[in-house]
GROMACS .gro file of C-alpha atoms in nm:
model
  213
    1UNK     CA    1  -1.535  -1.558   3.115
    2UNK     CA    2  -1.225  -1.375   2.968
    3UNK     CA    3  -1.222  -1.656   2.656
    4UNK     CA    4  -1.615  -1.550   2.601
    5UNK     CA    5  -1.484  -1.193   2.620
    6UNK     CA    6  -1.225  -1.250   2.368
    7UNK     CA    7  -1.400  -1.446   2.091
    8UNK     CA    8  -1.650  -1.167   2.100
    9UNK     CA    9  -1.370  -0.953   2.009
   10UNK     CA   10  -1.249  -1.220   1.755
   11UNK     CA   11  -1.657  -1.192   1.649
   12UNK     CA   12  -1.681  -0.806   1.633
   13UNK     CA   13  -1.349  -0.755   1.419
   14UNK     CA   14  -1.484  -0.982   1.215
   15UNK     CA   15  -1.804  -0.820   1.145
   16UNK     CA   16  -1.591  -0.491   1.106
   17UNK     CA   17  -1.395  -0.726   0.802
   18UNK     CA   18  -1.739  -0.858   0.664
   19UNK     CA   19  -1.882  -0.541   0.636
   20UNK     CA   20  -1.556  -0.361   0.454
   21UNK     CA   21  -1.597  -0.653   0.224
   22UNK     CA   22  -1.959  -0.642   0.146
   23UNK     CA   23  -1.998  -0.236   0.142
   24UNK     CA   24  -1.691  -0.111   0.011
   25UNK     CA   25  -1.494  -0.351  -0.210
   26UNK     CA   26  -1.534  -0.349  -0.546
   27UNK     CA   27  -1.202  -0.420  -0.720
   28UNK     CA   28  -1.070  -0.136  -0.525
   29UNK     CA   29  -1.202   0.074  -0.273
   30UNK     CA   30  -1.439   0.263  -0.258
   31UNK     CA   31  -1.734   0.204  -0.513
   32UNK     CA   32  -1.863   0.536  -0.629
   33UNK     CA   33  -2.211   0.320  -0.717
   34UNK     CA   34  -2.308   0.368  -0.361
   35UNK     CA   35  -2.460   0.688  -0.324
   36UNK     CA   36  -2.415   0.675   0.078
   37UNK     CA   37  -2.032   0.650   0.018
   38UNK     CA   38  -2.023   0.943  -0.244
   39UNK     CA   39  -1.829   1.175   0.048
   40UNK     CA   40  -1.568   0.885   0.051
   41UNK     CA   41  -1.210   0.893  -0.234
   42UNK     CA   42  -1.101   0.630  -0.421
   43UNK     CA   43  -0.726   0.503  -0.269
   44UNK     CA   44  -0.547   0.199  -0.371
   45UNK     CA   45  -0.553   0.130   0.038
   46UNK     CA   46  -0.244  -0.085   0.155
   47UNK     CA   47  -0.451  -0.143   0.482
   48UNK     CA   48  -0.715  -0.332   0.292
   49UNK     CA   49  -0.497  -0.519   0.107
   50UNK     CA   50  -0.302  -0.592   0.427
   51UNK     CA   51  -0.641  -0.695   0.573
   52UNK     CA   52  -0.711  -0.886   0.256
   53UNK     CA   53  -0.390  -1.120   0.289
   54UNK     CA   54  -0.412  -1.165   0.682
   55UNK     CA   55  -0.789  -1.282   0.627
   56UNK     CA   56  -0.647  -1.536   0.324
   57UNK     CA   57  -0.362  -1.640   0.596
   58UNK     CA   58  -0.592  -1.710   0.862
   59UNK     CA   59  -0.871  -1.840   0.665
   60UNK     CA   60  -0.727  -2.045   0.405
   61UNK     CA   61  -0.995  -1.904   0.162
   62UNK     CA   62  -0.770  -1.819  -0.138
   63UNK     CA   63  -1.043  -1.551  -0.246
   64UNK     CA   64  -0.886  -1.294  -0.032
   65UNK     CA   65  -0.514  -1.342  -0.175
   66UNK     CA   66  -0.704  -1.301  -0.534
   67UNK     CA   67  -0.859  -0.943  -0.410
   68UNK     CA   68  -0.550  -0.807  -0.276
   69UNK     CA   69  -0.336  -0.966  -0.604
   70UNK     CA   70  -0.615  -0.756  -0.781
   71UNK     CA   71  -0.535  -0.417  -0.619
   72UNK     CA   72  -0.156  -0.501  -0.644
   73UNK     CA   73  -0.165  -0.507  -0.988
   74UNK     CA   74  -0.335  -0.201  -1.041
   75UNK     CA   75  -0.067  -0.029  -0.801
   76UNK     CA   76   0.221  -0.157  -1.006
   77UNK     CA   77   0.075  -0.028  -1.347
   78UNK     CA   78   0.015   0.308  -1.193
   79UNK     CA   79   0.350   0.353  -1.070
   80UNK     CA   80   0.485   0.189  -1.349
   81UNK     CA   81   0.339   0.428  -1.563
   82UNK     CA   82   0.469   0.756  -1.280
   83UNK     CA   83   0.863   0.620  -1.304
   84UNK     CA   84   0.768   0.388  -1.004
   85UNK     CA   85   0.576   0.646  -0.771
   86UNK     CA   86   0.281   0.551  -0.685
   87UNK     CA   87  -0.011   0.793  -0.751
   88UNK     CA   88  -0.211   0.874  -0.422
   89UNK     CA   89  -0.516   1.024  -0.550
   90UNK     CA   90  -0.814   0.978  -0.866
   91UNK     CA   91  -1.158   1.071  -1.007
   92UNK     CA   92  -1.426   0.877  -0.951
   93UNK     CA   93  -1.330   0.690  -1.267
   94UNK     CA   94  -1.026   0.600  -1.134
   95UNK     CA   95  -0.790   0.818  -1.309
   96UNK     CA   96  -0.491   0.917  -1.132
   97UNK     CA   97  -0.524   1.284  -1.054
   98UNK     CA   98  -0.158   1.414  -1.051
   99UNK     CA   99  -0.207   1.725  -1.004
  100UNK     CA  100  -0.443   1.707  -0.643
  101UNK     CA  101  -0.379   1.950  -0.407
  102UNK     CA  102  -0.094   2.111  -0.594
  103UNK     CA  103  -0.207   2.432  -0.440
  104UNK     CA  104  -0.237   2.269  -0.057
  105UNK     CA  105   0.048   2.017  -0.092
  106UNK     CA  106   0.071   1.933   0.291
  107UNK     CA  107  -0.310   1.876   0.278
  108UNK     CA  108  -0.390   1.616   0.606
  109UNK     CA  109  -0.541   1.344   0.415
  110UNK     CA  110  -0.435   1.398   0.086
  111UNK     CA  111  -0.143   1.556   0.013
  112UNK     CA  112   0.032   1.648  -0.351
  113UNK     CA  113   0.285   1.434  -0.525
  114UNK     CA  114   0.386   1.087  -0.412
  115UNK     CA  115   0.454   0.956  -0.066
  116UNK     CA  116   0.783   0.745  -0.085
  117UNK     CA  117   0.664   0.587   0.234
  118UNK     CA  118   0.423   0.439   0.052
  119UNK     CA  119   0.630   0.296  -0.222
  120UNK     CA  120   0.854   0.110   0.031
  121UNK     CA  121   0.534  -0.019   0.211
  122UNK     CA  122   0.365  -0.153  -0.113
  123UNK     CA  123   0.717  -0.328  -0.195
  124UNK     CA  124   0.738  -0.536   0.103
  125UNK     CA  125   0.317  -0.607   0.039
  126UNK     CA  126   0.395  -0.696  -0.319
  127UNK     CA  127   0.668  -0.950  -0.203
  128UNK     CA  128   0.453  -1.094   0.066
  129UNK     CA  129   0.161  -1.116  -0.205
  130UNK     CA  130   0.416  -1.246  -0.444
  131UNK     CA  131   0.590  -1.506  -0.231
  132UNK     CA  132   0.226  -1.649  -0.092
  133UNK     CA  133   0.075  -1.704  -0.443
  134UNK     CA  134   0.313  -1.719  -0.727
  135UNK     CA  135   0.391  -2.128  -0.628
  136UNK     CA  136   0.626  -2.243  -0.873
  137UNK     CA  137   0.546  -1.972  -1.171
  138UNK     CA  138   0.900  -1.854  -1.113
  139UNK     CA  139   0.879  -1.539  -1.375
  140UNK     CA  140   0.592  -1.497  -1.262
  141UNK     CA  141   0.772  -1.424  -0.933
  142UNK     CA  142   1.062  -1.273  -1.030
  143UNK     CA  143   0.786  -1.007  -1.221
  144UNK     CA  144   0.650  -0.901  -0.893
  145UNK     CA  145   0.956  -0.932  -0.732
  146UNK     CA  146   1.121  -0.698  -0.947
  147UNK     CA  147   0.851  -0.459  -0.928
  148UNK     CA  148   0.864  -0.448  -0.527
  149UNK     CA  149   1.238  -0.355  -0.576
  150UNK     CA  150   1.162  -0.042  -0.826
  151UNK     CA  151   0.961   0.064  -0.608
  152UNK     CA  152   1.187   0.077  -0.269
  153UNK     CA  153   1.476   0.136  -0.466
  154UNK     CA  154   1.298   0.478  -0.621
  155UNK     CA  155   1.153   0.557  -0.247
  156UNK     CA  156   1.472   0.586  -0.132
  157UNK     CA  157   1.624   0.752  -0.397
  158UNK     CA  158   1.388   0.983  -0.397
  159UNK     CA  159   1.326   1.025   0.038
  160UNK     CA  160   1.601   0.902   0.218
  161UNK     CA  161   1.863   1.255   0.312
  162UNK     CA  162   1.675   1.393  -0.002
  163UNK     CA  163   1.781   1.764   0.144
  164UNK     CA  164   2.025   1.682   0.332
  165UNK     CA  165   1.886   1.659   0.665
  166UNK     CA  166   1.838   1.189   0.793
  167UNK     CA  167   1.539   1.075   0.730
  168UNK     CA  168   1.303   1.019   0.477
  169UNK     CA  169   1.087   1.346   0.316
  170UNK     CA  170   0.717   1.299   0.324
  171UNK     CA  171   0.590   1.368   0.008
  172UNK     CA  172   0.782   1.461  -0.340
  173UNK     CA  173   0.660   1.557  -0.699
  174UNK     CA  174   0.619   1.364  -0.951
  175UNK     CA  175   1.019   1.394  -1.035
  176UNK     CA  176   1.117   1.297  -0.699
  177UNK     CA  177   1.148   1.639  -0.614
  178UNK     CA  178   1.091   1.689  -0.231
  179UNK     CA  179   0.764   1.899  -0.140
  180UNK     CA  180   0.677   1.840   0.211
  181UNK     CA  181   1.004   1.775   0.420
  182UNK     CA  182   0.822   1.639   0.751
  183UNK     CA  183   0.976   1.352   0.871
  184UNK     CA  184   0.726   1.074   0.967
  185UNK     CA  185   0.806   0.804   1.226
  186UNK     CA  186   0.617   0.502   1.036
  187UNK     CA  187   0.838   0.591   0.727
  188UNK     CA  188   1.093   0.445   0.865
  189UNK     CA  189   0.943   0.182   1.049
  190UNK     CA  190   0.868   0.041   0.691
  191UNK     CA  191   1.209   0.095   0.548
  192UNK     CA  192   1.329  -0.121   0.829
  193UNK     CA  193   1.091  -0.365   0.781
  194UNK     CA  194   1.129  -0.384   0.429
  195UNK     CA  195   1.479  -0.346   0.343
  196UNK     CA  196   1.514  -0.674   0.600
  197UNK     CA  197   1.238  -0.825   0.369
  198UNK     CA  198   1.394  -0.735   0.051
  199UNK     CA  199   1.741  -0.873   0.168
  200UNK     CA  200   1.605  -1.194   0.295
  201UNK     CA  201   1.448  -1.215  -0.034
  202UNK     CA  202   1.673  -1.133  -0.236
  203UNK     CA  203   2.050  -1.165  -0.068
  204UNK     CA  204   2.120  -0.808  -0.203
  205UNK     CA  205   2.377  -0.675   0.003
  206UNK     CA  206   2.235  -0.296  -0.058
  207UNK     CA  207   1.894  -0.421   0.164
  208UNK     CA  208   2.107  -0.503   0.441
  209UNK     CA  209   2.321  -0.162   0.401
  210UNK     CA  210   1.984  -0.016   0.422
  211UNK     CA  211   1.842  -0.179   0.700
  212UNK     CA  212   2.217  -0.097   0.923
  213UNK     CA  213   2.211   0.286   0.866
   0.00000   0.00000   0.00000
């Protein structure tokens, strides 16, 4: 009875996967086309690219490596193009609105500036992306790779003590300026988890430095 009970759960969070897939991916997320989704924003979401590389893990089907490479690559040209900080908000022709909520920057749900949180998450997804599907294409690799680490290494620059208090700010402007100063617990959860990533990776001393204090 319990193993019935959990392979309908297996069953239902698939369905929940299935139907993220079929009603709201289209290259990224969400597609305006859909006029019953027209309340919803378009975000470069790291949970369905997480989602996206657990179902290719699991599965074997390489088609969900390929989606979550896809919105990868569009996060690393956005924040190449914002001095590696990653823009959090855009029309509904996906172009990066900067200047969003500038006049409510500690907005619940979308908040001004960049989230440095959010670079240091998308490094360690880039390098688990990167390490799962670049095979032997080694600059291929060592392009993502180096990506990831502009990324964390601009985070932190830009979060970590930023005014002087530990921790790492929640939000900055677009010059790595802090705006909102709230400290978030799952900030550092992913500095932890990627700094350890990034020095396995890598063997860069600095990682590990980060990862001790």
């Amino acid at each position: 009875r319990l193993k019935k009970i959990v392979w309908h759960k297996k069953e239902h969070r698939w369905q929940i996967f299935s139907d993220v897939i079929n009603h709201f991916f289209h290259g990224l997320i969400p597609p305006f086309s859909k006029k019953e989704h027209r309340h919803l924003f378009p975000v470069p979401c790291s949970f369905i690219s997480s989602a996206f590389l657990a179902a290719g893990d699991v599965t074997g089907d390489k088609k969900y490596h390929i989606r979550a490479g896809r919105i990868i690559d569009h996060v690393i040209r956005w924040a190449e193009d914002n001095s590696w900080r990653i823009p959090e908000h855009f029309t509904e022709e996906w172009v990066a609105d900067l200047d969003c909520n500038r006049d409510r920057p500690d907005d619940p749900f979308k908040p001004y500036g960049a989230t440095p949180g959010h670079g240091i998450e998308w490094a360690r997804l880039i390098t688990q992306w990167a390490l799962a599907n670049c095979g032997e294409e080694k600059e291929k690799l060592e392009n993502y790779l180096q990506a990831a680490e502009n990324l964390y290494t601009t985070a932190i620059k830009d979060g970590w003590d930023a005014d002087g208090a530990p921790g790492i700010v929640y939000t900055t402007d677009w010059q790595g300026k802090p705006v909102v100063h709230d400290r978030m617990h799952w900030t550092l959860a992913e500095a932890i988890n990627t700094s350890a990533v990034l020095y396995h990776v890598t063997g860069r001393e600095k990682y590990a430095k980060d990862y001790a204090e």
